[in-house]
Amino acid sequence: MKKVIGIAVAIVLFLVLIIVVVLDGGNEDEVCAEDEGGSGSGDVVVDGDFAYPSDKEATQETSPYGPREGGMHFGQDIAGPRGTPIYAFADGRVIQAQDSGVQGFGGWVVVEHDIDGKKIQTVYGHEEPGQVKVKTGDKVTKGQHIADMGSAGQSSGPHLHFEVVEGDRAAGGERVDPKPWLEKAEEGKKSGGDSDKKDKDSKKNSDGGKVLVVGDSISNGARSQIESAIPGAEVRAKDSKQYAAGMQEIDDGDQFDTVVMALGTNGEVGQDQFDAAKDKIGDANLVLMTIAGVPHADSFNQSVKKSGYDYFDWAAEANKDPGMLVDGVHPGPSGSKIFADTMAQAVGGGGSKESSDSGSKKSKSKGSGQPADEKGGFEGLSGRQLALAKQIVAIGESMHVDEKGRQIAVATAKHESQLQVYANDGVITPAEHGGMADGVTSEELKKSLDFPHDAVSSDHASVGTFQQQIGIWGEVEELMNPAVQAKNFYEHLEDVDYQGLEVGVAASTVQGNDTGTNVYQQEEGIAKKLVDKYRGSGKDLSEEEIEALGEANVGDDCDTEAGNGDSSDSDDPAPSGELGERIVAAARKEFGHPYVWGGGDENGPTKGQDGGEEGYDCSGLVLRAVAVATKGKVKLPHQTQAQTKDEHLKKIDWEDKKPGDLVFLGGDGAEHHVAIYSGKKDGKEKWIEAQTYGVDSGEYDVRTDEPHQAYRVSE
């Protein structure tokens, strides 16, 4: 009998532990969102026996301890870029350390301390998968680097959930307000901790001040990537621009902290021209660029390196992978991102000699607001990238393509677009005309901007995940559908006897890419993993569900198999193709932007009333989603009460609402908040909103504790 009782007690204690974790996790924001990544500086703030649990300068305290959304939030959230180091608060012993699988948190570290003779435990949740640096039983010291900040589990963006527990958390210890404990470390002195030098160096990306970029066709083609990598940068770039013409782009009244002269491709330049540029910009920092792919590159680059001015080594990056240069000179989409990131590192750091490492700064595309972060919970891929990979695998299976064929397709899309949907900005260089279909115009290419997309680039007439050319592979409206591109690729693959070929050779043959096969071959490893990960998708999903993946965000930080934007995961999805579904899909692409009062318009996130960073307020997010979903036909006003009076909105009964309907909080004439109803998940009604300061735009539980009214949008 005693044995039975003992077993029963053990079961109860186990269930208590599970319930504690579940209840805590359930109070976290139930949404997967990407971020503008990068790691923190690695500085530790130390006071006596305590260390602030992250870099104080690179982070901010957001959601505090206390009631939240009808529940209780038992910790202090500390938000920062993905990869920011997390430090042990005090000396102690690790009693829990999991990389993944902890409900609510994804991964976590729990450290037990003896503080003034009392048992105190600290909890660190939502770590970046694969970046928990300690194991159960390890002894740690204050300020020790124990994990990296991420967005695993139920989270709206990268942050640390920090708890302080008096007693044993698993046995019902009291979780207290961490703020008084944090205040004991906040005023301390700085020390370097044990974080890596790379953590400190990565802060360079955001230190460049106001930046002007003067460039030629390379910068022009990478305009959106530059604007994303260097927030607030002004790009004055035109095709075939030489140094002399570039000087004319700098006005006497310009006030910039840094001026980047990304020129040199179109003619030999020397020290005199560099000095003249410096004289014109005055006190601003001058950053030059090395060049690649033209006959005078070597001599020009030697001049740059001897100039005495800062520079970023684009030539070194281009030489690492010549395949990123689609015509030997101009980078394609993935190359343009590397170009922009390399420039950003030099601008932030003010010193060019280190820029050949290209940095790891992540960007948010200006195309549709969809974060394009490449770092996530599976092989460094974001939820959006995983959604498109899953779609490619599923389509291949549905077309009865064997495993190797599916690997070739995924490897191709990975190289061509980094598994994103690219629109084309319509910029056509003279060198590109020869390789394009007859009759394709800049205006035709710009039509791609009217369709959902993750990023914008300029590479001949190419668009989409496989960078297929308009007029050769199909028309704009066809090729902006990633499912169509995948089917196109598989159909052409059938004409290639690929069984005896390497992945890179087969991919290059289908694409007609004469830049070499290695650019595709190097993606074979990740392609194999993705094909294996999503094996069976073509059988498990309906045709409609496979198609819906093209607008989905699988949500690597939550459930990569079900997903944040996968319509099959919803209890009440909108019928395919309806306006409501398009509104929800457009809104999902804006996840992760900060709340900014007055921020957002039909073109995307903007600076608000107070300036500063770009983002959305509640009505700004709604008008953006509706504008995208209706292709600009419906432009709502940027004010909550004014939106209720718009002719395109009609009141509906609450019981009749469906995904895509708008919900206004406040009584008639006193509306103060608006959100987009997105359906049910796990039995809970959800909506998409720009909620308030310190909370990123995302999907949250519906709140109906005050008067509310649903409206339906019509075109």
XYZ file of C-alpha atoms in Angstrom, residues 2-364:
363
model
C 2.848 2.401 0.874
C 4.349 1.723 -2.514
C 1.083 2.654 -4.209
C 0.827 5.847 -2.195
C 4.421 6.737 -3.045
C 3.759 6.295 -6.736
C 0.617 8.407 -6.495
C 2.510 11.216 -4.755
C 5.208 11.125 -7.400
C 2.599 11.367 -10.138
C 0.938 14.333 -8.436
C 4.248 16.163 -8.081
C 5.041 15.487 -11.716
C 1.660 16.845 -12.766
C 2.194 19.945 -10.620
C 5.447 20.595 -12.420
C 3.750 20.241 -15.798
C 0.878 22.494 -14.780
C 3.265 25.173 -13.504
C 5.130 25.193 -16.800
C 1.957 25.147 -18.891
C 0.294 27.907 -16.922
C 3.349 30.060 -17.174
C 3.814 29.427 -20.848
C 0.173 30.098 -21.561
C 0.588 33.645 -20.382
C 3.265 34.313 -22.958
C 2.211 35.839 -26.252
C 1.023 32.994 -28.428
C 2.529 34.040 -31.715
C 5.645 33.324 -33.671
C 7.287 36.408 -35.078
C 10.615 37.021 -36.716
C 12.928 39.776 -35.667
C 15.587 42.102 -36.720
C 18.437 40.015 -35.504
C 21.992 40.359 -34.434
C 23.626 39.786 -31.098
C 24.198 42.072 -28.211
C 27.399 43.691 -27.113
C 28.152 41.182 -24.412
C 28.599 43.788 -21.651
C 27.630 42.556 -18.185
C 26.385 44.878 -15.468
C 27.603 43.576 -12.123
C 26.839 44.722 -8.594
C 28.279 42.742 -5.747
C 26.912 39.237 -5.912
C 24.567 39.943 -8.854
C 24.837 40.400 -12.609
C 22.160 41.845 -14.863
C 20.966 38.850 -16.948
C 21.688 40.435 -20.349
C 23.368 43.400 -21.980
C 21.673 46.395 -20.369
C 22.465 48.743 -23.260
C 21.296 46.418 -26.007
C 17.994 45.412 -24.384
C 14.924 46.924 -22.770
C 12.551 45.717 -20.095
C 9.108 45.217 -21.607
C 6.290 43.168 -20.099
C 6.625 43.296 -16.279
C 5.605 40.900 -13.545
C 1.880 41.035 -12.861
C -1.564 40.501 -14.418
C -1.638 40.168 -18.190
C -4.490 39.367 -20.562
C -6.649 37.749 -17.921
C -3.792 35.706 -16.473
C -0.631 36.233 -14.487
C 2.798 36.944 -15.926
C 5.298 35.596 -13.414
C 8.464 37.158 -14.811
C 10.093 40.238 -16.261
C 10.512 40.239 -20.042
C 13.737 41.719 -21.368
C 13.608 42.262 -25.126
C 16.599 42.435 -27.416
C 17.984 41.214 -30.726
C 18.052 37.497 -31.361
C 21.418 36.124 -30.245
C 21.937 38.627 -27.419
C 23.900 36.839 -24.630
C 22.073 35.792 -21.454
C 24.054 35.810 -18.202
C 23.673 34.027 -14.891
C 22.254 36.414 -12.299
C 24.370 35.026 -9.472
C 26.682 32.165 -8.573
C 24.816 28.896 -8.449
C 24.110 25.446 -9.855
C 22.115 24.614 -13.005
C 19.147 22.386 -12.105
C 17.397 22.557 -15.487
C 18.872 23.157 -18.933
C 16.895 22.252 -22.027
C 17.468 23.368 -25.573
C 13.851 22.718 -26.580
C 10.689 20.883 -25.571
C 9.686 22.980 -22.559
C 6.068 23.912 -23.069
C 5.592 27.661 -23.202
C 9.319 28.411 -23.124
C 10.723 26.199 -25.877
C 14.043 26.030 -24.049
C 15.050 27.226 -20.602
C 17.739 27.347 -17.952
C 16.969 27.207 -14.225
C 19.757 28.103 -11.787
C 19.608 27.551 -8.015
C 21.428 29.983 -5.719
C 22.160 30.324 -2.028
C 21.570 34.007 -1.290
C 21.840 35.080 2.329
C 21.123 31.518 3.425
C 17.925 31.285 1.349
C 17.228 29.053 -1.641
C 16.590 31.290 -4.643
C 16.057 30.056 -8.192
C 16.293 32.145 -11.351
C 14.627 31.111 -14.599
C 15.699 32.096 -18.110
C 13.174 31.277 -20.857
C 12.779 31.414 -24.679
C 16.450 30.798 -25.491
C 17.602 30.490 -29.075
C 17.497 26.778 -30.011
C 20.968 25.299 -30.030
C 22.400 28.125 -27.930
C 21.965 26.837 -24.368
C 25.582 26.787 -23.222
C 25.251 24.942 -19.906
C 23.913 21.581 -18.761
C 22.146 20.294 -15.673
C 24.568 20.024 -12.763
C 26.970 22.698 -13.993
C 28.224 25.283 -11.523
C 27.958 28.826 -12.883
C 29.273 32.174 -11.742
C 27.578 35.562 -11.887
C 27.823 37.083 -15.356
C 28.593 33.767 -17.022
C 27.255 33.458 -20.560
C 24.686 30.642 -20.232
C 22.488 31.024 -23.340
C 21.479 33.349 -26.181
C 18.248 35.274 -26.471
C 15.663 33.868 -28.874
C 11.936 33.608 -29.491
C 11.293 29.930 -28.830
C 8.029 28.696 -27.415
C 5.049 31.000 -27.075
C 6.646 34.299 -27.867
C 5.997 37.395 -29.969
C 9.634 38.171 -30.585
C 13.121 37.638 -29.214
C 13.299 38.249 -25.481
C 14.353 36.788 -22.164
C 11.634 35.780 -19.713
C 13.386 36.195 -16.349
C 11.906 34.811 -13.111
C 12.978 34.890 -9.503
C 11.608 32.090 -7.302
C 11.854 31.949 -3.534
C 12.221 28.245 -2.837
C 11.844 25.391 -5.314
C 9.865 26.282 -8.444
C 8.905 22.680 -9.182
C 7.608 22.203 -5.653
C 5.463 25.324 -5.651
C 8.021 27.943 -4.611
C 6.830 31.544 -4.729
C 7.590 33.367 -7.955
C 8.188 36.982 -6.925
C 8.561 40.252 -8.811
C 12.060 40.201 -10.351
C 12.257 43.989 -10.614
C 13.703 44.635 -7.119
C 16.318 41.985 -7.786
C 17.201 43.465 -11.178
C 17.564 46.898 -9.630
C 20.332 45.496 -7.450
C 22.380 44.813 -10.569
C 21.332 47.731 -12.786
C 23.498 50.301 -11.078
C 26.607 48.205 -11.001
C 29.794 48.476 -12.897
C 30.441 47.019 -16.307
C 32.697 44.108 -16.925
C 33.396 42.035 -19.970
C 31.964 38.815 -18.583
C 33.017 35.756 -20.553
C 31.157 36.625 -23.743
C 32.898 36.276 -27.056
C 34.478 39.207 -28.853
C 32.101 38.631 -31.749
C 29.210 39.528 -29.440
C 30.776 42.919 -28.836
C 31.694 43.467 -32.452
C 28.212 42.726 -33.693
C 26.957 45.929 -32.100
C 28.659 47.813 -34.892
C 25.635 47.424 -37.077
C 23.599 50.070 -35.287
C 26.196 52.721 -34.476
C 26.598 54.516 -37.834
C 24.269 57.494 -37.236
C 22.633 59.154 -40.232
C 23.927 57.494 -43.404
C 23.981 58.519 -47.078
C 24.803 55.891 -49.701
C 25.900 57.146 -53.121
C 26.071 54.297 -55.605
C 25.656 52.885 -59.085
C 23.610 49.943 -60.392
C 24.862 47.596 -57.655
C 23.507 49.809 -54.871
C 20.447 50.614 -56.958
C 19.614 46.925 -57.277
C 20.211 46.370 -53.566
C 18.313 49.479 -52.472
C 15.707 47.682 -50.354
C 18.350 45.470 -48.723
C 20.490 48.518 -47.863
C 17.523 50.358 -46.370
C 16.744 47.303 -44.277
C 20.317 46.620 -43.154
C 20.978 50.305 -42.339
C 17.700 51.685 -40.922
C 17.133 55.289 -41.968
C 19.831 55.261 -44.652
C 19.214 57.408 -47.712
C 20.238 55.753 -50.987
C 21.081 57.996 -53.950
C 22.009 55.450 -56.597
C 21.643 55.336 -60.364
C 22.821 52.881 -62.991
C 26.206 53.493 -64.642
C 27.066 56.340 -62.227
C 30.743 57.368 -62.045
C 32.574 59.120 -59.233
C 32.286 62.579 -60.736
C 28.525 62.186 -61.100
C 28.354 60.695 -57.632
C 29.880 63.852 -56.183
C 26.934 65.777 -57.596
C 24.595 63.662 -55.469
C 26.056 65.235 -52.318
C 24.427 68.574 -51.520
C 26.227 71.308 -49.597
C 23.457 71.382 -47.005
C 23.521 67.637 -46.323
C 23.912 66.639 -42.686
C 25.144 63.038 -42.503
C 27.317 61.195 -40.007
C 28.569 58.750 -42.638
C 28.715 58.923 -46.431
C 29.260 55.690 -48.351
C 30.711 56.118 -51.849
C 29.740 52.752 -53.337
C 31.205 53.620 -56.720
C 34.118 52.619 -58.889
C 32.647 49.962 -61.170
C 32.228 52.430 -64.018
C 35.701 53.871 -64.256
C 39.173 54.063 -62.745
C 39.396 56.381 -59.746
C 42.258 57.335 -57.474
C 43.305 59.233 -54.370
C 42.403 62.655 -55.756
C 38.755 61.663 -56.182
C 38.624 60.105 -52.724
C 40.082 63.232 -51.132
C 37.646 65.417 -53.054
C 34.743 63.373 -51.698
C 36.058 63.766 -48.167
C 36.441 67.521 -48.617
C 32.851 67.798 -49.773
C 31.324 65.836 -46.878
C 33.311 67.709 -44.230
C 33.154 66.129 -40.776
C 31.183 63.097 -41.939
C 32.943 59.726 -42.039
C 33.823 58.563 -45.576
C 33.406 54.867 -46.395
C 34.613 53.512 -49.736
C 33.935 50.199 -51.461
C 36.076 47.672 -53.257
C 34.628 46.351 -56.521
C 34.440 43.046 -58.375
C 33.932 41.743 -61.890
C 35.386 44.565 -64.005
C 38.840 44.787 -65.656
C 40.155 47.639 -63.510
C 38.991 46.081 -60.221
C 42.440 45.108 -58.927
C 44.035 48.527 -59.411
C 40.979 50.331 -58.054
C 40.852 48.115 -54.984
C 44.508 48.722 -54.237
C 43.815 52.451 -54.344
C 40.886 52.028 -51.941
C 42.933 50.011 -49.461
C 45.771 52.528 -49.536
C 43.512 55.578 -49.347
C 43.510 55.910 -45.579
C 39.702 55.968 -45.525
C 37.355 53.313 -44.212
C 36.076 50.818 -46.749
C 34.028 47.642 -47.015
C 35.483 44.770 -48.975
C 32.740 43.836 -51.427
C 35.331 42.236 -53.710
C 36.312 39.761 -50.984
C 32.684 38.780 -50.422
C 31.957 38.404 -54.137
C 35.041 36.244 -54.588
C 33.821 33.816 -51.910
C 30.930 32.829 -54.168
C 31.159 34.115 -57.764
C 27.737 32.614 -58.375
C 26.097 35.437 -56.420
C 27.009 37.742 -59.345
C 24.363 36.955 -61.945
C 26.319 38.525 -64.813
C 29.776 38.626 -63.282
C 29.236 42.123 -61.847
C 25.744 42.547 -60.338
C 24.600 40.459 -57.362
C 21.330 38.546 -57.368
C 18.896 38.622 -54.424
C 21.044 36.642 -51.990
C 24.166 38.505 -53.106
C 22.446 41.874 -52.666
C 21.698 40.981 -49.061
C 25.354 40.096 -48.440
C 26.355 43.347 -50.151
C 24.050 45.357 -47.879
C 25.105 43.501 -44.725
C 28.779 44.015 -45.529
C 28.183 47.722 -46.037
C 26.184 47.896 -42.782
C 28.972 46.377 -40.753
C 31.509 48.870 -42.075
C 29.172 51.779 -41.476
C 28.400 50.761 -37.940
C 31.916 49.894 -37.006
C 33.579 52.836 -38.685
C 36.464 50.559 -39.607
C 36.607 48.645 -42.785
C 39.339 46.167 -42.195
C 36.979 43.791 -40.439
C 34.156 44.045 -42.929
C 35.143 41.016 -44.970
C 33.470 38.868 -42.355
C 30.200 40.277 -43.752
C 28.526 40.240 -40.397
C 25.331 38.591 -39.348
C 22.882 41.475 -39.340
C 19.397 40.380 -40.276
C 17.028 42.521 -42.290
C 13.366 43.203 -42.659
